[in-house]
Tab-separated table of C-alpha atoms and ligand atoms in Angstrom:
chain	number	residue	atom	x	y	z
A	1	MET	CA	194.720	91.652	45.058
A	2	SER	CA	191.583	93.147	43.766
A	3	VAL	CA	191.747	96.410	41.791
A	4	SER	CA	190.169	99.626	43.082
A	5	GLN	CA	187.338	101.021	41.375
A	6	ALA	CA	189.063	104.408	41.661
A	7	PHE	CA	192.077	102.819	39.858
A	8	ILE	CA	189.925	101.544	37.209
A	9	ARG	CA	187.879	104.519	36.692
A	10	GLY	CA	190.931	106.961	36.604
A	11	ILE	CA	192.986	105.099	34.311
A	12	PRO	CA	193.241	106.841	30.983
A	13	LYS	CA	191.432	104.831	28.282
A	14	ALA	CA	189.872	104.660	24.885
A	15	GLU	CA	186.287	103.315	23.764
A	16	LEU	CA	186.440	101.404	20.571
A	17	HIS	CA	183.142	99.395	20.352
A	18	LEU	CA	180.083	101.915	20.885
A	19	HIS	CA	177.187	102.142	19.153
A	20	ILE	CA	175.691	105.977	19.502
A	21	GLU	CA	172.121	104.489	18.983
A	22	GLY	CA	172.774	102.068	21.641
A	23	SER	CA	173.459	104.671	24.190
A	24	LEU	CA	170.140	106.408	23.904
A	25	GLU	CA	168.806	106.031	27.533
A	26	PRO	CA	165.179	106.112	28.172
A	27	GLU	CA	164.905	109.263	29.672
A	28	LEU	CA	166.177	110.990	26.150
A	29	MET	CA	163.918	108.339	24.455
A	30	PHE	CA	161.089	109.927	26.325
A	31	SER	CA	162.071	113.325	26.005
A	32	LEU	CA	162.788	113.168	22.201
A	33	GLY	CA	159.486	111.055	21.626
A	34	LYS	CA	157.209	113.673	23.111
A	35	GLN	CA	159.229	116.670	21.262
A	36	ASN	CA	159.034	114.921	18.108
A	37	LYS	CA	155.790	113.400	18.472
A	38	VAL	CA	157.136	109.716	17.915
A	39	ASP	CA	154.906	107.223	19.908
A	40	ILE	CA	157.088	105.031	22.061
A	41	PRO	CA	155.383	101.380	23.007
A	42	PHE	CA	156.083	101.750	26.644
A	43	LYS	CA	154.278	103.999	29.351
A	44	SER	CA	157.185	104.676	31.552
A	45	VAL	CA	161.097	104.761	31.898
A	46	GLU	CA	160.770	101.851	34.304
A	47	GLU	CA	158.507	99.984	31.726
A	48	VAL	CA	161.228	100.397	29.187
A	49	ARG	CA	164.017	99.101	31.499
A	50	ALA	CA	161.864	96.400	32.366
A	51	ALA	CA	161.582	95.271	28.552
A	52	TYR	CA	165.609	94.918	28.244
A	53	ALA	CA	165.472	91.233	29.143
A	54	PHE	CA	166.871	89.743	25.948
A	55	SER	CA	167.694	86.156	24.763
A	56	ASN	CA	169.710	86.762	22.108
A	57	LEU	CA	171.140	89.198	19.810
A	58	GLN	CA	167.868	89.546	17.530
A	59	ASP	CA	165.654	90.143	20.571
A	60	PHE	CA	167.854	93.360	21.644
A	61	LEU	CA	167.930	94.557	17.925
A	62	ASP	CA	164.142	94.782	17.572
A	63	ILE	CA	163.857	96.847	20.545
A	64	TYR	CA	167.061	98.994	19.639
A	65	TYR	CA	165.790	100.064	16.072
A	66	GLN	CA	162.335	101.019	17.625
A	67	GLY	CA	164.300	103.131	19.996
A	68	ALA	CA	166.130	105.031	17.464
A	69	ASN	CA	163.042	106.359	15.728
A	70	VAL	CA	162.739	108.944	18.170
A	71	LEU	CA	165.890	110.711	16.551
A	72	GLN	CA	164.814	112.953	14.192
A	73	THR	CA	166.896	116.120	14.165
A	74	GLU	CA	170.629	117.284	13.965
A	75	GLN	CA	170.084	118.676	17.716
A	76	ASP	CA	168.967	115.255	18.339
A	77	PHE	CA	172.099	113.390	17.466
A	78	GLN	CA	174.305	116.072	18.848
A	79	ALA	CA	172.792	115.611	22.305
A	80	LEU	CA	172.715	111.957	22.079
A	81	ALA	CA	176.247	112.148	21.218
A	82	LEU	CA	177.398	114.758	24.132
A	83	ALA	CA	175.380	112.643	26.879
A	84	TYR	CA	177.465	109.384	25.490
A	85	PHE	CA	180.618	111.789	25.971
A	86	GLU	CA	179.717	113.166	29.426
A	87	ARG	CA	179.756	109.560	30.497
A	88	LEU	CA	182.679	108.591	28.788
A	89	HIS	CA	184.655	111.511	30.574
A	90	ALA	CA	183.269	110.374	33.744
A	91	ASP	CA	184.880	106.936	33.491
A	92	GLY	CA	188.428	108.167	32.591
A	93	GLY	CA	187.863	108.103	28.750
A	94	VAL	CA	190.044	110.108	26.690
A	95	HIS	CA	189.113	109.154	23.143
A	96	ALA	CA	186.180	106.978	21.519
A	97	GLU	CA	185.699	105.554	18.191
A	98	ILE	CA	181.971	105.606	17.678
A	99	PHE	CA	180.012	103.486	15.288
A	100	PHE	CA	176.532	104.753	13.733
A	101	ASP	CA	174.291	103.051	11.430
A	102	PRO	CA	173.113	105.368	8.691
A	103	GLU	CA	170.781	102.856	7.094
A	104	THR	CA	168.619	102.797	10.421
A	105	HIS	CA	167.787	106.368	9.731
A	106	THR	CA	167.991	106.754	5.983
A	107	ASP	CA	165.440	103.902	5.623
A	108	ARG	CA	162.805	105.731	7.725
A	109	GLY	CA	163.176	108.738	5.398
A	110	LEU	CA	165.764	111.134	7.318
A	111	PRO	CA	168.579	112.487	4.973
A	112	PHE	CA	172.118	110.823	5.304
A	113	SER	CA	173.184	114.270	6.315
A	114	VAL	CA	171.236	114.722	9.629
A	115	ALA	CA	172.662	111.933	11.612
A	116	ILE	CA	176.234	112.282	10.506
A	117	GLU	CA	176.246	116.527	10.952
A	118	GLY	CA	174.404	116.068	14.415
A	119	LEU	CA	177.051	113.516	15.343
A	120	LEU	CA	180.268	115.534	14.439
A	121	ALA	CA	178.716	118.483	16.254
A	122	GLY	CA	178.418	116.652	19.268
A	123	MET	CA	181.957	115.119	18.832
A	124	SER	CA	183.244	118.726	18.446
A	125	GLU	CA	181.433	120.070	21.201
A	126	ALA	CA	182.550	117.018	23.716
A	127	GLN	CA	186.264	117.843	22.462
A	128	MET	CA	185.888	121.544	23.554
A	129	LYS	CA	184.009	120.593	26.713
A	130	TYR	CA	185.536	117.825	28.011
A	131	GLY	CA	188.745	117.310	25.909
A	132	VAL	CA	187.754	113.910	24.897
A	133	THR	CA	188.651	113.168	21.005
A	134	SER	CA	186.635	111.077	18.936
A	135	LYS	CA	186.462	109.361	15.401
A	136	LEU	CA	183.457	108.269	13.339
A	137	ILE	CA	183.046	104.633	12.032
A	138	MET	CA	180.075	104.194	9.753
A	139	CYS	CA	178.577	100.603	10.172
A	140	PHE	CA	176.596	98.822	7.223
A	141	LEU	CA	173.654	96.745	8.558
A	142	ARG	CA	174.466	92.912	7.493
A	143	HIS	CA	170.735	91.994	7.450
A	144	LEU	CA	170.437	94.230	4.489
A	145	ASP	CA	171.769	93.239	0.972
A	146	GLU	CA	175.091	94.851	-0.423
A	147	GLU	CA	173.258	97.155	-2.365
A	148	SER	CA	172.069	99.061	0.464
A	149	SER	CA	175.595	99.490	1.694
A	150	PHE	CA	176.848	100.906	-2.043
A	151	ARG	CA	174.315	103.297	-1.482
A	152	THR	CA	175.190	104.266	1.877
A	153	LEU	CA	178.984	104.331	0.944
A	154	LYS	CA	177.845	106.542	-2.177
A	155	ALA	CA	175.765	109.118	0.197
A	156	ALA	CA	178.854	109.108	2.510
A	157	GLU	CA	181.007	110.529	-0.053
A	158	PRO	CA	180.750	114.261	0.660
A	159	TYR	CA	181.745	113.009	4.445
A	160	LEU	CA	184.697	110.654	3.450
A	161	ASP	CA	187.270	112.950	5.013
A	162	ARG	CA	185.392	112.802	8.360
A	163	ILE	CA	184.557	108.997	8.611
A	164	THR	CA	187.722	107.205	9.845
A	165	GLY	CA	186.478	103.684	8.781
A	166	VAL	CA	183.436	101.365	7.952
A	167	GLY	CA	181.973	98.785	10.029
A	168	LEU	CA	179.599	95.512	9.950
A	169	ASP	CA	176.988	95.149	12.533
A	170	SER	CA	173.245	93.951	13.133
A	171	SER	CA	172.186	90.159	12.882
A	172	GLU	CA	175.182	88.100	12.417
A	173	LYS	CA	174.043	84.569	11.816
A	174	GLY	CA	173.254	83.943	8.088
A	175	HIS	CA	175.082	87.139	7.179
A	176	PRO	CA	178.728	86.296	6.706
A	177	PRO	CA	181.328	88.949	6.185
A	178	SER	CA	181.695	87.529	2.472
A	179	LYS	CA	178.262	88.773	1.651
A	180	PHE	CA	179.918	92.151	1.926
A	181	ALA	CA	183.075	91.651	0.059
A	182	ARG	CA	182.744	94.038	-2.841
A	183	VAL	CA	181.566	97.255	-0.682
A	184	PHE	CA	184.600	96.645	1.807
A	185	LYS	CA	186.868	96.680	-0.972
A	186	ALA	CA	185.204	99.506	-2.395
A	187	ALA	CA	185.838	101.069	1.198
A	188	LYS	CA	189.341	100.079	1.383
A	189	GLU	CA	190.019	101.744	-1.826
A	190	ARG	CA	188.971	105.056	-0.559
A	191	GLY	CA	191.453	104.596	2.210
A	192	LEU	CA	188.840	103.784	5.277
A	193	LYS	CA	189.507	101.705	7.874
A	194	ILE	CA	187.979	98.330	8.273
A	195	VAL	CA	186.235	96.698	11.169
A	196	ALA	CA	183.514	93.906	11.581
A	197	HIS	CA	181.208	92.559	13.930
A	198	ALA	CA	182.612	88.655	13.832
A	199	GLY	CA	182.195	86.042	16.563
A	200	GLU	CA	179.605	87.277	18.782
A	201	GLU	CA	177.053	84.685	17.771
A	202	GLY	CA	178.361	83.714	14.337
A	203	PRO	CA	180.899	80.621	14.243
A	204	PRO	CA	184.939	81.216	14.060
A	205	GLU	CA	184.698	81.006	10.095
A	206	TYR	CA	182.986	84.553	10.121
A	207	VAL	CA	186.050	85.611	12.204
A	208	GLN	CA	188.338	83.929	9.380
A	209	GLU	CA	186.385	85.532	6.549
A	210	ALA	CA	186.601	88.829	8.225
A	211	LEU	CA	190.301	88.725	8.094
A	212	ASP	CA	190.563	87.099	4.679
A	213	ILE	CA	188.092	88.719	2.868
A	214	LEU	CA	187.406	92.119	4.381
A	215	GLN	CA	191.057	92.567	5.583
A	216	VAL	CA	189.770	94.138	8.720
A	217	ASP	CA	191.863	96.378	11.023
A	218	ARG	CA	189.923	95.290	14.206
A	219	ILE	CA	187.615	92.441	15.155
A	220	ASP	CA	184.496	93.430	17.125
A	221	HIS	CA	183.824	91.081	19.557
A	222	GLY	CA	185.756	87.827	18.383
A	223	ASN	CA	184.325	85.425	21.472
A	224	ARG	CA	183.909	82.559	19.167
A	225	ALA	CA	187.433	82.716	17.714
A	226	LEU	CA	188.409	80.930	20.911
A	227	GLU	CA	186.794	77.666	19.442
A	228	ASP	CA	189.584	77.364	16.941
A	229	ALA	CA	193.143	77.101	18.291
A	230	ALA	CA	194.714	77.978	14.833
A	231	LEU	CA	192.820	81.247	14.401
A	232	VAL	CA	193.484	82.193	17.957
A	233	GLN	CA	197.222	81.852	17.020
A	234	ARG	CA	196.720	84.148	13.841
A	235	LEU	CA	195.154	86.551	15.831
A	236	VAL	CA	197.958	86.848	18.481
A	237	ASN	CA	200.674	86.667	15.653
A	238	ASP	CA	198.967	89.477	13.911
A	239	GLY	CA	198.550	91.322	16.982
A	240	MET	CA	194.636	91.744	15.895
A	241	THR	CA	192.649	94.102	18.431
A	242	LEU	CA	189.712	92.394	19.591
A	243	THR	CA	187.086	94.842	20.677
A	244	VAL	CA	185.286	92.901	23.386
A	245	CYS	CA	182.178	93.996	25.356
A	246	PRO	CA	181.481	91.950	28.442
A	247	LEU	CA	178.283	93.248	29.559
A	248	SER	CA	176.611	93.114	26.135
A	249	ASN	CA	177.616	89.465	26.054
A	250	LEU	CA	175.940	88.965	29.471
A	251	LYS	CA	172.731	90.429	28.356
A	252	LEU	CA	172.622	88.885	24.856
A	253	CYS	CA	173.394	85.325	26.232
A	254	VAL	CA	176.648	85.112	24.800
A	255	VAL	CA	177.995	84.152	28.554
A	256	HIS	CA	175.389	82.984	30.965
A	257	ASP	CA	177.184	84.294	33.830
A	258	LEU	CA	179.873	87.127	33.842
A	259	LYS	CA	182.247	84.709	35.821
A	260	ASP	CA	182.179	82.413	32.450
A	261	HIS	CA	183.463	85.550	30.460
A	262	PRO	CA	186.789	84.798	28.268
A	263	MET	CA	188.291	88.363	28.881
A	264	LYS	CA	190.985	86.870	31.151
A	265	ARG	CA	191.572	83.963	29.158
A	266	MET	CA	191.941	85.862	26.030
A	267	LEU	CA	194.768	88.275	27.753
A	268	GLN	CA	196.314	85.029	29.030
A	269	LEU	CA	196.356	83.591	25.290
A	270	GLY	CA	197.892	86.965	24.497
A	271	LEU	CA	195.239	88.157	22.600
A	272	LYS	CA	194.936	92.098	22.030
A	273	ALA	CA	191.866	92.422	23.940
A	274	THR	CA	190.082	95.774	24.635
A	275	CYS	CA	187.012	96.529	27.011
A	276	ASN	CA	184.091	97.982	25.788
A	277	SER	CA	180.177	99.061	26.429
A	278	ASP	CA	178.551	98.165	22.895
A	279	ASP	CA	175.169	99.570	23.571
A	280	PRO	CA	175.373	101.126	27.261
A	281	ALA	CA	172.044	102.297	27.628
A	282	TYR	CA	170.388	98.867	26.878
A	283	PHE	CA	173.133	96.547	28.571
A	284	GLY	CA	173.481	98.250	31.894
A	285	GLY	CA	176.809	99.770	32.034
A	286	TYR	CA	179.117	102.485	30.210
A	287	VAL	CA	182.760	101.622	29.674
A	288	GLY	CA	183.868	102.123	33.410
A	289	ASP	CA	181.542	99.490	34.667
A	290	ASN	CA	182.439	97.130	32.074
A	291	TYR	CA	185.751	97.255	33.358
A	292	ILE	CA	184.790	96.998	37.052
A	293	ARG	CA	182.436	94.205	36.774
A	294	THR	CA	184.409	91.943	34.731
A	295	ALA	CA	187.503	92.674	36.872
A	296	ALA	CA	185.314	91.427	39.905
A	297	ALA	CA	183.886	88.468	38.036
A	298	VAL	CA	186.980	86.999	36.558
A	299	GLY	CA	189.678	88.473	38.494
A	300	LEU	CA	191.638	90.736	36.363
A	301	ASP	CA	194.292	92.254	38.211
A	302	ARG	CA	195.958	95.555	38.096
A	303	ASN	CA	198.393	94.497	35.254
A	304	ASP	CA	195.326	93.336	33.314
A	305	ILE	CA	193.601	96.677	33.709
A	306	VAL	CA	196.871	98.530	32.536
A	307	THR	CA	197.147	95.920	29.575
A	308	LEU	CA	193.522	96.498	28.473
A	309	ALA	CA	193.794	100.283	28.812
A	310	LYS	CA	197.065	100.178	26.805
A	311	ASN	CA	195.389	98.301	24.231
A	312	SER	CA	192.617	100.472	23.944
A	313	PHE	CA	195.106	103.218	22.605
A	314	THR	CA	197.402	100.847	20.560
A	315	GLY	CA	194.292	99.380	18.765
A	316	SER	CA	192.873	102.842	17.895
A	317	PHE	CA	193.165	104.500	14.763
A	318	LEU	CA	195.025	107.442	16.094
A	319	ASP	CA	198.380	108.600	14.798
A	320	LYS	CA	201.566	107.038	16.348
A	321	ALA	CA	202.143	110.536	18.302
A	322	SER	CA	198.869	110.664	19.979
A	323	ILE	CA	199.078	107.127	20.836
A	324	GLY	CA	202.486	107.571	22.084
A	325	ARG	CA	201.014	110.386	24.485
A	326	HIS	CA	198.386	108.662	25.708
A	327	LEU	CA	200.614	105.300	26.580
A	328	ALA	CA	202.941	107.831	28.527
A	329	ALA	CA	199.620	109.147	30.504
A	330	VAL	CA	198.858	105.621	31.411
A	331	ASP	CA	202.324	104.894	32.803
A	332	SER	CA	202.358	108.393	34.947
A	333	PHE	CA	198.760	107.450	36.146
A	334	VAL	CA	200.028	104.207	37.305
A	335	ALA	CA	203.387	105.743	38.467
A	336	ALA	CA	201.841	108.384	40.725
A	337	ILE	CA	199.391	105.550	42.573
B	1	ADE	N1	174.126	96.631	16.614
B	1	ADE	C1	174.197	97.234	17.999
B	1	ADE	N2	174.668	96.733	18.843
B	1	ADE	C2	174.956	95.427	18.305
B	1	ADE	C3	175.805	94.132	18.423
B	1	ADE	N3	176.185	94.016	19.644
B	1	ADE	N4	175.844	93.314	17.672
B	1	ADE	C4	175.598	93.625	16.370
B	1	ADE	N5	174.951	94.582	15.694
B	1	ADE	C5	174.903	95.507	16.808
B	2	ZN	ZN1	178.392	96.109	18.609
């Protein structure tokens, strides 16, 4: 039996894989571009949307980094975050652990403080307005060198009590996790949680490196781990959370049809998969759409949806008591249907 959209949108859930710069909708891009006098190489919102046809990760990243140029002030970052949390709330989201890419902003001359102060203000505002809680994960851009990540970690020092973890994103192929072994060790020594994009386009060996060398607490994506049965077994045995992003996988041609998406298979294998939007303004859907379209394409049933929602909390960096409260809320929601 197919699951209703109301059930999917209504079930309490957390989002664990969301690049806040990837939630910049073309309308906000245009209004900020105008306000901040930053040129956008498109004439209209429709033209921007038409340009979002990607054949791989790099195609997307080139446009995504360009879009981020319109973000200039703390208020811009605050507005960006608040707009995302409004969408999350409408999709039954009650908690999010959001990524930001400091180097995307510091490398174009913004002080480190601008993005983070704005995002923290947006996160507090969202908690007051929508009751949505959130945590911040700072990602290092893997196409840059490790020295740049070290500079970023140093710049983050005054904020480490408000940063939950560090991640690794951007162009995966040719930039293995091992390139960042030292900076992740330093981050771990500072008590930060560790996540890394691995196995999105890169081979299963990158997932292995993320586990062995970076000692990750979660794997972002992880699709290509499925090519290695022993690695799958290890991920299952470890209860390792995978933050899977189906519509992103479709738009970046990791899968060519959503019907071929491995979400159902991941759950059947016992992998602790979660469902997330990655860069929703670019990939055609927020977290609710990711659940709904994937459920329809690969036949997720009600139990699968409940599993994904529960995995989103047990895989989060919330404290045990909060996780317990969210799991009880999922059970109450299901019981009331
Ligand atoms: N940065 C933003 N979205 C990303 C993705 N899907 N993979 C790697 N880096 C990213
Ligand atoms: Zn991502």
